[in-house]
Coordinates of C-alpha atoms and ligand atoms in Angstrom, one line a residue:
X1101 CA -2.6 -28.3 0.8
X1102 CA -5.3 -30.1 2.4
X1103 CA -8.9 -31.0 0.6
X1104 CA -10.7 -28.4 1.5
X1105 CA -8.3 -25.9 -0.1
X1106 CA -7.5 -28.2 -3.2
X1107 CA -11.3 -27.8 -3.8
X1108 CA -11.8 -24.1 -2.9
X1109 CA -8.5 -23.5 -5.2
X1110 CA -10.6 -25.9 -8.5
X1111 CA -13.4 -23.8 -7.6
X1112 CA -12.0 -20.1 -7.7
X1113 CA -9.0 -21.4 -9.9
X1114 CA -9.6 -18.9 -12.8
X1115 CA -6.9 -19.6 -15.7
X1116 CA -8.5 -18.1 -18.7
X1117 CA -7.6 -19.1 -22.2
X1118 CA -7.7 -16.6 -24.3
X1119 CA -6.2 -18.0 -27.5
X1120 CA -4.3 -15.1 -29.2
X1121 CA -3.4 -17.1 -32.0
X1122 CA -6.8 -18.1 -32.6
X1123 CA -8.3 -14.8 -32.0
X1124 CA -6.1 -13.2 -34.8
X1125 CA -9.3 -13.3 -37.1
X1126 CA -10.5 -9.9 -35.8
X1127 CA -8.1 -6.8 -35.1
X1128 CA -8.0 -6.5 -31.0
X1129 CA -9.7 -2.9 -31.4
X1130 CA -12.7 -4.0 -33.0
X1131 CA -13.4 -7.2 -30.6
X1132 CA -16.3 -6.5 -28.1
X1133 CA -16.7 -7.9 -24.8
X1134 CA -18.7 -10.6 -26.7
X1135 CA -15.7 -12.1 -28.6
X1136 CA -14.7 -13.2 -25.6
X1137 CA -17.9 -14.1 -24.3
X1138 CA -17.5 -17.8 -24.7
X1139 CA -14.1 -17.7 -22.5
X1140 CA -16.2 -16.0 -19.5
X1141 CA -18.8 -18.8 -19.8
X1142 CA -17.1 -21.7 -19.6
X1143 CA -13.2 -21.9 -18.1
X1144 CA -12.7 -18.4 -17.2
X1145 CA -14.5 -16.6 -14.3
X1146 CA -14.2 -12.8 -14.0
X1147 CA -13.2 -11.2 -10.2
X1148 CA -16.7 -10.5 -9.2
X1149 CA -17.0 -7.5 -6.9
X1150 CA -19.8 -8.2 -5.7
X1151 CA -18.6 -11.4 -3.9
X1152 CA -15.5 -9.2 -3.1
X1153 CA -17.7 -7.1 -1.0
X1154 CA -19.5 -10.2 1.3
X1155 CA -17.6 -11.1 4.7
X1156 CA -17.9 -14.2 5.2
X1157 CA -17.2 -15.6 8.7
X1158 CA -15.5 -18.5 7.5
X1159 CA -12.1 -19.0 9.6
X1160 CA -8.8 -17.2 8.2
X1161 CA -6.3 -20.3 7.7
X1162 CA -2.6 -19.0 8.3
X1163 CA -0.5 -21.2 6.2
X1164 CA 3.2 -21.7 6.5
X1165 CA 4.3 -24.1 4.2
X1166 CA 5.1 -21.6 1.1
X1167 CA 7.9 -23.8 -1.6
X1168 CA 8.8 -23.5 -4.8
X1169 CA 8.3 -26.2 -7.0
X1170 CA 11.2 -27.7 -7.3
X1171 CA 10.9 -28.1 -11.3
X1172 CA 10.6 -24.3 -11.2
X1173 CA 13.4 -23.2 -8.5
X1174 CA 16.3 -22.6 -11.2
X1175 CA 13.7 -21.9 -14.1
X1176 CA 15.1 -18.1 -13.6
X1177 CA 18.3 -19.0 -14.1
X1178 CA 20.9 -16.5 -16.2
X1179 CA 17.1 -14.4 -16.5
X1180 CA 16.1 -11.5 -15.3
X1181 CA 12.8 -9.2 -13.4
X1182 CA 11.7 -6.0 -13.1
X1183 CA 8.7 -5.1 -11.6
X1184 CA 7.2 -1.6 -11.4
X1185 CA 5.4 -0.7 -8.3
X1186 CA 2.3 2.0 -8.4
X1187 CA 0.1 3.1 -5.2
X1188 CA 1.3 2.5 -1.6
X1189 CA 3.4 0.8 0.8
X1190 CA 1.1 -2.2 1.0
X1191 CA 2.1 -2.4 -2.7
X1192 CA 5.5 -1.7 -2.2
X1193 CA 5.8 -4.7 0.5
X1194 CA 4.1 -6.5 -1.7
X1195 CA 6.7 -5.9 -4.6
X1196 CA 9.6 -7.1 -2.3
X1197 CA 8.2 -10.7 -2.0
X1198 CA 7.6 -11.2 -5.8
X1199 CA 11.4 -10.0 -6.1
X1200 CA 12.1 -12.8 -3.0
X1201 CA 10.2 -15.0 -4.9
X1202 CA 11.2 -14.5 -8.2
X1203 CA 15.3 -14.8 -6.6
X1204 CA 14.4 -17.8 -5.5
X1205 CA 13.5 -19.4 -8.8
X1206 CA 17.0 -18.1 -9.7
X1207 CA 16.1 -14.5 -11.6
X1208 CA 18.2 -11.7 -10.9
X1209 CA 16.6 -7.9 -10.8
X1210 CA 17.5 -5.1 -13.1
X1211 CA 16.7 -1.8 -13.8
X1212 CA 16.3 -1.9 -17.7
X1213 CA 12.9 -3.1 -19.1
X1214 CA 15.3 -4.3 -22.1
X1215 CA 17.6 -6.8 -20.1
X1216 CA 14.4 -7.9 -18.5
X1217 CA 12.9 -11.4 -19.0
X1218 CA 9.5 -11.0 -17.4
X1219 CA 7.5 -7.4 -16.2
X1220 CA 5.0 -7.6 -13.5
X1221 CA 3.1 -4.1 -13.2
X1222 CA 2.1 -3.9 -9.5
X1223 CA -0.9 -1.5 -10.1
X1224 CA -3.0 0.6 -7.9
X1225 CA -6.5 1.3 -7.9
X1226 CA -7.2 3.8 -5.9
X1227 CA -7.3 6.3 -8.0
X1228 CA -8.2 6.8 -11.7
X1229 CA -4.8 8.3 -12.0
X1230 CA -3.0 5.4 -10.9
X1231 CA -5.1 3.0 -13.1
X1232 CA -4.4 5.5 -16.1
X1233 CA -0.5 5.6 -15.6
X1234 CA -0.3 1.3 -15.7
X1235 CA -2.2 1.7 -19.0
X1236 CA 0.3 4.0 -20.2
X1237 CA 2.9 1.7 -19.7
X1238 CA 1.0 -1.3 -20.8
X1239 CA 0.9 0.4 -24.4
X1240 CA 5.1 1.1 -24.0
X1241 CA 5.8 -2.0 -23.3
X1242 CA 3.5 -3.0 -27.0
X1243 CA 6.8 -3.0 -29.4
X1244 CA 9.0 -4.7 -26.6
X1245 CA 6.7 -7.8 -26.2
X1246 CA 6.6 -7.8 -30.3
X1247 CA 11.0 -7.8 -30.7
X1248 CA 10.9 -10.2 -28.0
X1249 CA 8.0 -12.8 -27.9
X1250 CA 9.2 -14.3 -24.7
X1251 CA 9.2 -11.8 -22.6
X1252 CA 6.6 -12.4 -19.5
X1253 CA 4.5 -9.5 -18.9
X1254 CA 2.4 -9.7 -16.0
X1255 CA -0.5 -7.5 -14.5
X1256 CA -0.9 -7.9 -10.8
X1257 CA -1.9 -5.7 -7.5
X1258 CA -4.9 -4.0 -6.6
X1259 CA -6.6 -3.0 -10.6
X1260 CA -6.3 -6.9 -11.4
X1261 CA -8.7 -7.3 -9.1
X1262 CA -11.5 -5.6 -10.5
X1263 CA -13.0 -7.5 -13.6
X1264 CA -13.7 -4.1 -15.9
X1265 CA -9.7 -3.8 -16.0
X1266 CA -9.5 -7.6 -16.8
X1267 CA -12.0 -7.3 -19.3
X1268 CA -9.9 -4.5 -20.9
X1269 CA -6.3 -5.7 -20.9
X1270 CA -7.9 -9.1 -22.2
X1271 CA -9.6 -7.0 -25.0
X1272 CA -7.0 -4.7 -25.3
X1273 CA -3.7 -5.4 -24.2
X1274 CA -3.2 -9.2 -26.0
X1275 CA 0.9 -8.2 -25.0
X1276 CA -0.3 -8.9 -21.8
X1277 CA 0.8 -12.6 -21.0
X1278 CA -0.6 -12.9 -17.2
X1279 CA -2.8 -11.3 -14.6
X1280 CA -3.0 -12.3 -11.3
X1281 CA -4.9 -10.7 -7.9
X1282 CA -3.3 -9.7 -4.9
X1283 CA -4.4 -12.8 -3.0
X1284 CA -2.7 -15.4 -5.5
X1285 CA 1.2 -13.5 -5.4
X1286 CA 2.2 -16.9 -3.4
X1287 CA 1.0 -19.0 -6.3
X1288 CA 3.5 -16.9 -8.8
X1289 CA 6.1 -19.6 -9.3
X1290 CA 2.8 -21.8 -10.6
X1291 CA 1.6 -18.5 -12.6
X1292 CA 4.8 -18.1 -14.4
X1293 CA 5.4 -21.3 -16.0
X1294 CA 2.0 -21.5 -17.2
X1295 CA 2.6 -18.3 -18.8
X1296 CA 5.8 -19.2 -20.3
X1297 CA 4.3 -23.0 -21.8
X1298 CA 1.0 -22.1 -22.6
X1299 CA -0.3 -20.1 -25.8
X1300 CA -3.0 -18.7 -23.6
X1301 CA -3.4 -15.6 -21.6
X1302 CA -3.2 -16.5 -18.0
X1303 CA -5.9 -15.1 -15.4
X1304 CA -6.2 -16.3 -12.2
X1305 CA -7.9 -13.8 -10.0
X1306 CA -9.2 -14.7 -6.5
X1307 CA -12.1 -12.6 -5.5
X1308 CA -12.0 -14.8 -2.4
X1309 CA -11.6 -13.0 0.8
X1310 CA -7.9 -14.3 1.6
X1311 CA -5.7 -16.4 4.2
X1312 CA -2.6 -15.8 5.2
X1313 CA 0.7 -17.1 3.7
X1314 CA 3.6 -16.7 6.2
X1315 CA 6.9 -17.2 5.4
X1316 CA 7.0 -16.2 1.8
X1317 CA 10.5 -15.1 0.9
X1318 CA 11.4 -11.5 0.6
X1319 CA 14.2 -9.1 -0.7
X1320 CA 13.7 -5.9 1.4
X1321 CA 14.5 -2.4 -0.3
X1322 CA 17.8 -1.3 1.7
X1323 CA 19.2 -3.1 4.8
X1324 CA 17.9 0.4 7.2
X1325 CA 14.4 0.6 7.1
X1326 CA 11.5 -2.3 6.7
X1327 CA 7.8 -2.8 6.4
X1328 CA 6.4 -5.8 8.2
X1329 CA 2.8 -6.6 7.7
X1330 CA 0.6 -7.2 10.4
X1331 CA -2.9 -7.2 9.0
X1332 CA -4.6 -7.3 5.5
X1333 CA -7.4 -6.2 4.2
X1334 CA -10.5 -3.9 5.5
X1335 CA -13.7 -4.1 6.8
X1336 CA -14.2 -0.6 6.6
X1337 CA -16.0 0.2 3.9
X1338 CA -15.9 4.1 3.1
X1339 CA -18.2 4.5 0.5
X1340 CA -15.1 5.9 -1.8
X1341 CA -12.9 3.3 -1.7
X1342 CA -12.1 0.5 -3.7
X1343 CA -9.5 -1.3 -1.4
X1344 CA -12.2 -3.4 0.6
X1345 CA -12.9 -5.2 -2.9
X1346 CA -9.5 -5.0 -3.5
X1347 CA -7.8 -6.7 -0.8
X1348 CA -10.5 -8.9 1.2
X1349 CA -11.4 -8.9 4.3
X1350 CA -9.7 -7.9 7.5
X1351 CA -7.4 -10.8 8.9
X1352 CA -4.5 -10.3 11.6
X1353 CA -1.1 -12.1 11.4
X1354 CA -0.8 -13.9 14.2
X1355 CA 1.3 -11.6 16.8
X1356 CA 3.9 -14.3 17.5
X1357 CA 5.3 -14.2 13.5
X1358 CA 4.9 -10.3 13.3
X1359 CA 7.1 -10.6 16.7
X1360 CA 9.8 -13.0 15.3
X1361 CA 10.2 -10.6 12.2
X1362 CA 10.5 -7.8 14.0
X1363 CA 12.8 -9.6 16.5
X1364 CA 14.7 -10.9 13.5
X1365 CA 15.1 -7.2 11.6
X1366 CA 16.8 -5.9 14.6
X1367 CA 19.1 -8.7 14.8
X1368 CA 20.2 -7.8 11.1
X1369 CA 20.7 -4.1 12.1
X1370 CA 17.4 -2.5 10.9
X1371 CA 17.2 0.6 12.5
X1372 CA 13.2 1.3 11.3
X1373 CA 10.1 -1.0 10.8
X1374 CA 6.8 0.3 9.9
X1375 CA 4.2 -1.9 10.7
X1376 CA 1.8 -1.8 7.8
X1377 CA -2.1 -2.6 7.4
X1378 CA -5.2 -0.5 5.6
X1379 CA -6.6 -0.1 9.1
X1380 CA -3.8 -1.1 11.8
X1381 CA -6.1 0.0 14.7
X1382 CA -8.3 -2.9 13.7
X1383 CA -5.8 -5.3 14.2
X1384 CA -6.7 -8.5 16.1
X1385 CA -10.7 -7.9 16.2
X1386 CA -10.7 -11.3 13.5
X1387 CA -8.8 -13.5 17.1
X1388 CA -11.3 -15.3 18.3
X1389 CA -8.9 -17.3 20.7
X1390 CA -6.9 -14.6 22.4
X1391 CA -7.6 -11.3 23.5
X1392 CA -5.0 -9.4 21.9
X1393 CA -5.0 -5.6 19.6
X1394 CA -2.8 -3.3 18.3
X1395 CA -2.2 -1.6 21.5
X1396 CA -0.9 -4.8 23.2
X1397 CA 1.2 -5.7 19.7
X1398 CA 2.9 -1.6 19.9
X1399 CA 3.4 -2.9 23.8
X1400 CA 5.4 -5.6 22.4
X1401 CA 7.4 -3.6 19.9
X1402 CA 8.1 -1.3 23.0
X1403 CA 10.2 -3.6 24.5
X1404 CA 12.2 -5.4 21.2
X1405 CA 15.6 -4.0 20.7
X1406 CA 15.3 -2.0 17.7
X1407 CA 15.5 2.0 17.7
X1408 CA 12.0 3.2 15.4
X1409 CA 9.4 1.9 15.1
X1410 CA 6.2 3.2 12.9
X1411 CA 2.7 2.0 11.4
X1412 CA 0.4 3.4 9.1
X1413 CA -2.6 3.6 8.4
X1414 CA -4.4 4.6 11.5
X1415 CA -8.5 4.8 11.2
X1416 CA -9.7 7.2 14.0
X1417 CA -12.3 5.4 14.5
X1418 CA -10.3 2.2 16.4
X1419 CA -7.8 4.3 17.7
X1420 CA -8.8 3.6 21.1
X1421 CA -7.6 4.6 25.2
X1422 CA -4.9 1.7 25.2
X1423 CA -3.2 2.6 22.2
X1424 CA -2.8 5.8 23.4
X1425 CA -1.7 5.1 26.9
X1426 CA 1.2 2.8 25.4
X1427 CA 2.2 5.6 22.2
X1428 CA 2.7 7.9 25.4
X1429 CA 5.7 5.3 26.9
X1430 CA 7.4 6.5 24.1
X1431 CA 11.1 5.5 23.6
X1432 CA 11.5 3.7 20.3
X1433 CA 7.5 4.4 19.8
X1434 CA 7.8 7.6 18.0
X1435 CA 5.8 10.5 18.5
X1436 CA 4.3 10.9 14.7
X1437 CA 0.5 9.8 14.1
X1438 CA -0.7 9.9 10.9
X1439 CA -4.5 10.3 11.4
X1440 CA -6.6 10.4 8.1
X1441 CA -9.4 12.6 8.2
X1442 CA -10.6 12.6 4.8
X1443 CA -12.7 15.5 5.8
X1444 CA -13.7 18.3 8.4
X1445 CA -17.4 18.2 7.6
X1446 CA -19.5 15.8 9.9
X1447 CA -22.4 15.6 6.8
X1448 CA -19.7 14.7 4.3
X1449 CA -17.7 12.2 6.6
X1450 CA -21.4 10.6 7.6
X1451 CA -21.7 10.3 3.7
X1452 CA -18.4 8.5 3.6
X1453 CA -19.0 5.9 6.1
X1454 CA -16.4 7.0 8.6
X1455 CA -18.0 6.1 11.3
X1456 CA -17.0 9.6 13.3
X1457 CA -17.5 13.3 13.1
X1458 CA -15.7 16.3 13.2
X1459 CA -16.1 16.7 17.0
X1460 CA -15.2 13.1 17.7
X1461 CA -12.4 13.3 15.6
X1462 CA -11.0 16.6 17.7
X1463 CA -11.5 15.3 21.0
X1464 CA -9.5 12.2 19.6
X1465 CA -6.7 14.6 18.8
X1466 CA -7.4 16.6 21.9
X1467 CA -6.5 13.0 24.2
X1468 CA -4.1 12.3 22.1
X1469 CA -2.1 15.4 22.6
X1470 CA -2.7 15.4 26.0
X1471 CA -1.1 11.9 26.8
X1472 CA 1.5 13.2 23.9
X1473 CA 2.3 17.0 24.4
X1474 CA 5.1 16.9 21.9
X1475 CA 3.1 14.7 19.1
X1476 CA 3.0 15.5 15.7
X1477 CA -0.2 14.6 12.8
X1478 CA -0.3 14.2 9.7
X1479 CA -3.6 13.2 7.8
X1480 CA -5.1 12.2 4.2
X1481 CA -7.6 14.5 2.8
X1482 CA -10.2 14.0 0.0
X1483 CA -11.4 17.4 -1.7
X1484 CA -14.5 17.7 -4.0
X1485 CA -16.6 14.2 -2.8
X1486 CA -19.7 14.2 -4.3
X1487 CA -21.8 17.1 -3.8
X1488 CA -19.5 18.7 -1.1
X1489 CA -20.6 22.5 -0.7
X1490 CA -18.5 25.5 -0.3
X1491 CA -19.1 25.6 3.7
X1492 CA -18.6 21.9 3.8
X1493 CA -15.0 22.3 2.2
X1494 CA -14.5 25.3 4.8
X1495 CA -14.8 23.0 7.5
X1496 CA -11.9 20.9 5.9
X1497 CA -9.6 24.1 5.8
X1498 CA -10.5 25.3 9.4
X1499 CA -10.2 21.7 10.7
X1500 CA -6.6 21.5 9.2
X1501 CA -5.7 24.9 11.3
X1502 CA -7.1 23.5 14.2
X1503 CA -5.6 20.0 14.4
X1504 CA -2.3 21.9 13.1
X1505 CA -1.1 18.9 10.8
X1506 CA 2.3 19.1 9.8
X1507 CA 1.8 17.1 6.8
X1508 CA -1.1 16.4 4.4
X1509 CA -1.8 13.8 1.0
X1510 CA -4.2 15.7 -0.5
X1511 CA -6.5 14.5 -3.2
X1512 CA -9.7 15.4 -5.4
X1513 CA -12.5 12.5 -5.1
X1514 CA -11.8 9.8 -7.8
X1515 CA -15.3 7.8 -8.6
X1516 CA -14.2 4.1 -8.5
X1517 CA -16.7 1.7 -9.8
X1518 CA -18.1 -0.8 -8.1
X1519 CA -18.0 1.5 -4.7
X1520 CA -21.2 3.6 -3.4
X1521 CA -20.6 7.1 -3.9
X1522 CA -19.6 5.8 -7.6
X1523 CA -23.4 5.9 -8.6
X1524 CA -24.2 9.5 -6.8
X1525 CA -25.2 11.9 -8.7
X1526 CA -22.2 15.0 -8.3
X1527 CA -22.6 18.7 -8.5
X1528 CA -19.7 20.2 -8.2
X1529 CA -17.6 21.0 -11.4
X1530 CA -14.3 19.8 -11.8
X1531 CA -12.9 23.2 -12.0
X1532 CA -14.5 23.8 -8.4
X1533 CA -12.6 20.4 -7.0
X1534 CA -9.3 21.9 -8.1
X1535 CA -9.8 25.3 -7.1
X1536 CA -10.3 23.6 -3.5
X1537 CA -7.3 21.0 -3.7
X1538 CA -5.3 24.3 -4.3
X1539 CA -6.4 26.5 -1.4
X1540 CA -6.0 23.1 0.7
X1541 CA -2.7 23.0 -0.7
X1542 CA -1.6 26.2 -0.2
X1543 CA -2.6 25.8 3.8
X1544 CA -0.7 22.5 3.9
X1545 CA 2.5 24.0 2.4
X1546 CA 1.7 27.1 5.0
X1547 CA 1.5 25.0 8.1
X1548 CA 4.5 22.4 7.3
X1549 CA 6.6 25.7 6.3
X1550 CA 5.8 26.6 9.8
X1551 CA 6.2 23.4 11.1
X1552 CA 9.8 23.3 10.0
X1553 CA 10.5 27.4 11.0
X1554 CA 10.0 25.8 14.8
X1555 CA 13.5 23.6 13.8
X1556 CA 15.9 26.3 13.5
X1557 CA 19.0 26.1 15.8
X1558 CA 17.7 23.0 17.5
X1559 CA 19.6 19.7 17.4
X1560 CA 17.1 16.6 15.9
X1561 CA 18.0 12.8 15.9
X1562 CA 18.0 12.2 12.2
X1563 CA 18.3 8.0 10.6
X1564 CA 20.8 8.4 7.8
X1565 CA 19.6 6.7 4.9
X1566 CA 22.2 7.7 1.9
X1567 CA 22.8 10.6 -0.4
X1568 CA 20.8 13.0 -1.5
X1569 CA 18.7 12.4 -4.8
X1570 CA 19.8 15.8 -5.8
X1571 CA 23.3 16.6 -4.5
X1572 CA 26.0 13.2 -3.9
X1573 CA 28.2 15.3 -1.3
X1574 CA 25.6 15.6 0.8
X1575 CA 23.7 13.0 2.7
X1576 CA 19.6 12.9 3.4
X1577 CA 17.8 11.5 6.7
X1578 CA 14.8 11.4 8.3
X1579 CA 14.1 12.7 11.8
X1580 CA 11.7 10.7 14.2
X1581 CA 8.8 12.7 13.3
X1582 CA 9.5 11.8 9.4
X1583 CA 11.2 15.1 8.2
X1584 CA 13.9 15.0 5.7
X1585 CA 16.6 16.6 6.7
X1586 CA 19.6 17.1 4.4
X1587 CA 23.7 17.6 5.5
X1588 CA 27.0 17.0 5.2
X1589 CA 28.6 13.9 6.8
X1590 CA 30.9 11.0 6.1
X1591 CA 29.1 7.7 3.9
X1592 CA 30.2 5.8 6.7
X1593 CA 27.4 7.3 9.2
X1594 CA 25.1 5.9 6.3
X1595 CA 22.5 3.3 8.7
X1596 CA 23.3 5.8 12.1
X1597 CA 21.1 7.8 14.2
X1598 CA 22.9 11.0 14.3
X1599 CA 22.5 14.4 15.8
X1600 CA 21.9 17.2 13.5
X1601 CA 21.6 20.6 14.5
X1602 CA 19.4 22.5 11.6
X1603 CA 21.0 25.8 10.3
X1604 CA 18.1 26.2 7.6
X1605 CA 14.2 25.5 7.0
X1606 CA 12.2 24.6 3.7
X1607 CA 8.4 23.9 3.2
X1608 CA 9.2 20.2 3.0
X1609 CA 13.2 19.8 4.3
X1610 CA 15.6 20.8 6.5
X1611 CA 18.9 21.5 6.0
X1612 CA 21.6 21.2 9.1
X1613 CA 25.1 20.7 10.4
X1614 CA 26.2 17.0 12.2
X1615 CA 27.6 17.2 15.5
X1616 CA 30.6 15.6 15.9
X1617 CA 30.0 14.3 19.0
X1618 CA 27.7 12.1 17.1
X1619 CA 29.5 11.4 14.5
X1620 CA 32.4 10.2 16.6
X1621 CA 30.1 8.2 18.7
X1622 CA 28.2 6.0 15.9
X1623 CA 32.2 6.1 13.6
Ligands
5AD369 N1 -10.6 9.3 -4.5 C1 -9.7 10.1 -3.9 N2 -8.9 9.7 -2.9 C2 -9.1 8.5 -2.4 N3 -8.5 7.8 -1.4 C3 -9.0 6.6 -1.2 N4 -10.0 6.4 -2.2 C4 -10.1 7.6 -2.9 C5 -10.9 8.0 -4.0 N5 -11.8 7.2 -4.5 C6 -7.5 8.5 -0.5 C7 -7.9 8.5 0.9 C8 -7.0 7.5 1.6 C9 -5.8 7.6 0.7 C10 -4.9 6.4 0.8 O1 -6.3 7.7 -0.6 O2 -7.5 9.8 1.4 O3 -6.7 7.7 2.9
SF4_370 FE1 -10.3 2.5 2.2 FE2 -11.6 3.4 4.4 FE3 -10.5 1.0 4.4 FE4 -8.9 3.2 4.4 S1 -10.4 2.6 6.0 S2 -8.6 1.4 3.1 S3 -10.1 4.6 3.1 S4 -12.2 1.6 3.2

């Protein structure tokens, strides 16, 4: 670490010590944000949204000399983690380097929040929902943390990062032993032995906009399919949504480490990456020595050995001419965009800071199926934002028709503080939001139903990824435009690309027959 970081790191550093033993004075219910007053003036410093929101221009600093400390590399040993993971893929990733981390202080994983040694909650805070499930389990976990006083619970992911849920786990949740942001996951070995020898509860928050660790160790979710990250944050700014605060500003891995991963994957026998980032079409505006975006990273992945590959999330906005042309090559580039709309009203998307309207966003879709004839959309959709009117709403149902997306994530406007449409003032009743988010639904179960119909009798290339959830004897896959597809087949084509040829259609699955051929072939 050199001395500008050591004295950016004392400056943001945010360990807070909230006594509990000394606090005991006062039952946690009745303290106020005022008992804990003195802690917020002197050593510990909330995440401030407001400096969340600035950009700075200061240079991202890719670092890539992640270690453990070698007093803490065996401090897991005979122990064991669990974390639970709310909210996206971002989150999910982010979950399978704390577990690389965590194995590399010597815990092991498990399943059973009573074998476990330490519980990190990787929350989401997207949503209110999401934010009010982690509380639910904060107050299970209660009578674990009591029978066993050394248990490590931990807080971390997107709510940690916004201080009215620090506020409130400090107030509230004294079984709480640590909460950390999602810019300070590499400094976990650090985090956790100050939680296990200090009395205090430990915070340490950066509100800071983020560099970029590389390689931090990981333990990836199943040897088939992998996300690789290749940018973090956004810039965006839609006046709904928290993640901007949440995860900092924009900043690209550099292509040549997203390209040795990749590289690397394949080698192991991945079959699938998904290339993940809040808004992947922004990715390499932060260079400022080399001329090289998305399109030119997909143009890369083109030519590496490995069979699928996917990203998510698009913005339309920066889905520009280039990315197109090179989706259209094809081959291991497959031919499934998920596009979020968010909305098919040009007033309401203007309110939401999209930066596009509804006609933009069709002739978008109109080039893209074009240079794509056989593509096939998905989208995110946000029902009820403040003050949307009943024509505004019809121009998110007619839009859906009219793109013809196969697949939807529907939701009903959650205010998140600290974001600008928080602080509007909303007519529409709750019972009105709903009402839309079922018609929606009902239109987005219609046109994936239909989407599906087109499958019958036809023979799909279909990933095999294990059994089915439901039914052992029968094994489940995806095809390349992401549709489940459930059959009967050997465990030994588990990892394959296989032919299927579909004998029945669901709204969300499709049910089929392997051909042998295939199954021969890949044996
Ligand atoms: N309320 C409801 N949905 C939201 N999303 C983001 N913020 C909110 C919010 N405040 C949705 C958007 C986004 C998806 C990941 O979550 O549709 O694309
Ligand atoms: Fe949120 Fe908009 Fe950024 Fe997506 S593009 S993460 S919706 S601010």
């Amino acid at each position: 670490m050199n001395e500008k970081q050591r004295k950016e790191q004392a400056q943001i550093k945010q360990v807070s010590s909230v006594d509990r033993k000394s606090s005991q004075d006062k039952p946690l219910s009745e303290k106020t944000t005022e008992d804990f007053a003195h802690y917020f003036q002197t050593t510990y410093t909330p995440p401030d949204i407001k400096k969340a929101r600035k950009r700075g221009r200061d240079k991202i600093e890719v670092h890539y000399d992640f270690e453990i400390p070698e007093e803490m590399s065996k401090i897991g040993k005979g122990k064991k983690f669990l974390i639970r993971t709310y909210g996206c893929q971002m989150n999910e990733h982010d979950t399978e380097v704390m577990a690389g981390i965590l194995s590399e202080m010597g815990y092991e994983s498990t399943l059973d929040t009573d074998d476990a040694d330490i519980i990190l909650l990787n929350t989401c805070a997207i949503r209110e929902n999401a934010e009010n499930k982690v509380f639910g389990e904060l107050g299970h976990l209660k009578p674990l943390k009591l029978e066993k006083p050394d248990l490590i619970i931990g807080v971390c992911g997107c709510m940690s990062q916004q201080e009215s849920v620090v506020n409130r786990i400090m107030q509230k949740h004294q079984q709480v032993d640590l909460i950390f942001g999602t810019h300070n996951i590499h400094r976990l070995p650090d985090l956790i032995k100050e939680a296990m020898f200090s009395k205090v509860q430990v915070v340490e928050v950066w509100s800071k906009e983020g560099d970029i660790i590389e390689n931090l160790p990981k333990v990836r979710h199943g040897q088939i399919k992998a996300w690789v990250n290749i940018m973090y944050g956004c810039d965006k700014f839609c006046t709904y949504c928290i993640v901007p605060m949440t995860r900092g500003k924009e900043r690209s891995r550099r292509p040549e480490d997203i390209i040795r991963e990749v590289r690397h994957l394949a080698a192991q026998g991945y079959q699938e990456v998904t290339l993940l980032g809040q808004n992947v079409n922004a990715y390499g505006k932060d260079f400022d020595d080399i001329e090289y975006r998305f399109a030119d990273l997909m143009n890369d992945m083109h030519k590496i050995d490995i069979p699928r590959v996917r990203f998510t999330t698009s913005h339309p906005r920066d889905f520009d001419d280039h990315l197109i042309e090179v989706l259209a090559k094809g081959g291991n580039l497959l031919d499934h965009i998920h596009l979020p709309v968010q909305s098919g009203s040009s007033e309401i998307l203007r309110k939401m800071n999209r930066k596009y309207t509804r006609e933009s966003y069709l002739e978008l879709v109109a080039k893209i199926k074009k240079a794509i004839p056989n593509v096939t959309l998905t989208t995110d959709i946000i029902v009820g934002f403040p003050n949307e009117t009943d024509e505004q709403f019809e121009e998110t149902m007619t839009l859906m028709e009219e793109v013809g997306f196969e697949a939807a994530y529907t939701f009903i406007y959650s205010p998140r503080e600290g974001t600008p449409a928080a602080v509007k003032k909303d007519d529409v009743p709750m019972e009105v939001k709903k009402e839309r988010l079922y018609r929606l639904n009902d239109l987005v179960n219609k046109q994936s139903a239909e989407s599906m119909d087109a499958y019958e009798g036809k023979v799909v290339k279909v990933l095999v990824e294990g059994e089915s959830k439901k039914d052992e004897t029968v094994l489940a896959g995806y095809t390349e435009k992401n549709k489940v597809v459930n059959f009967k087949g050997p465990k030994s084509i588990i990892g394959k690309i296989v032919d299927v040829k579909i004998t029945d259609t669901k709204t969300w699955s499709l049910n089929g027959e392997l051909v042998e051929k295939t199954a021969e072939v890949s044996n």
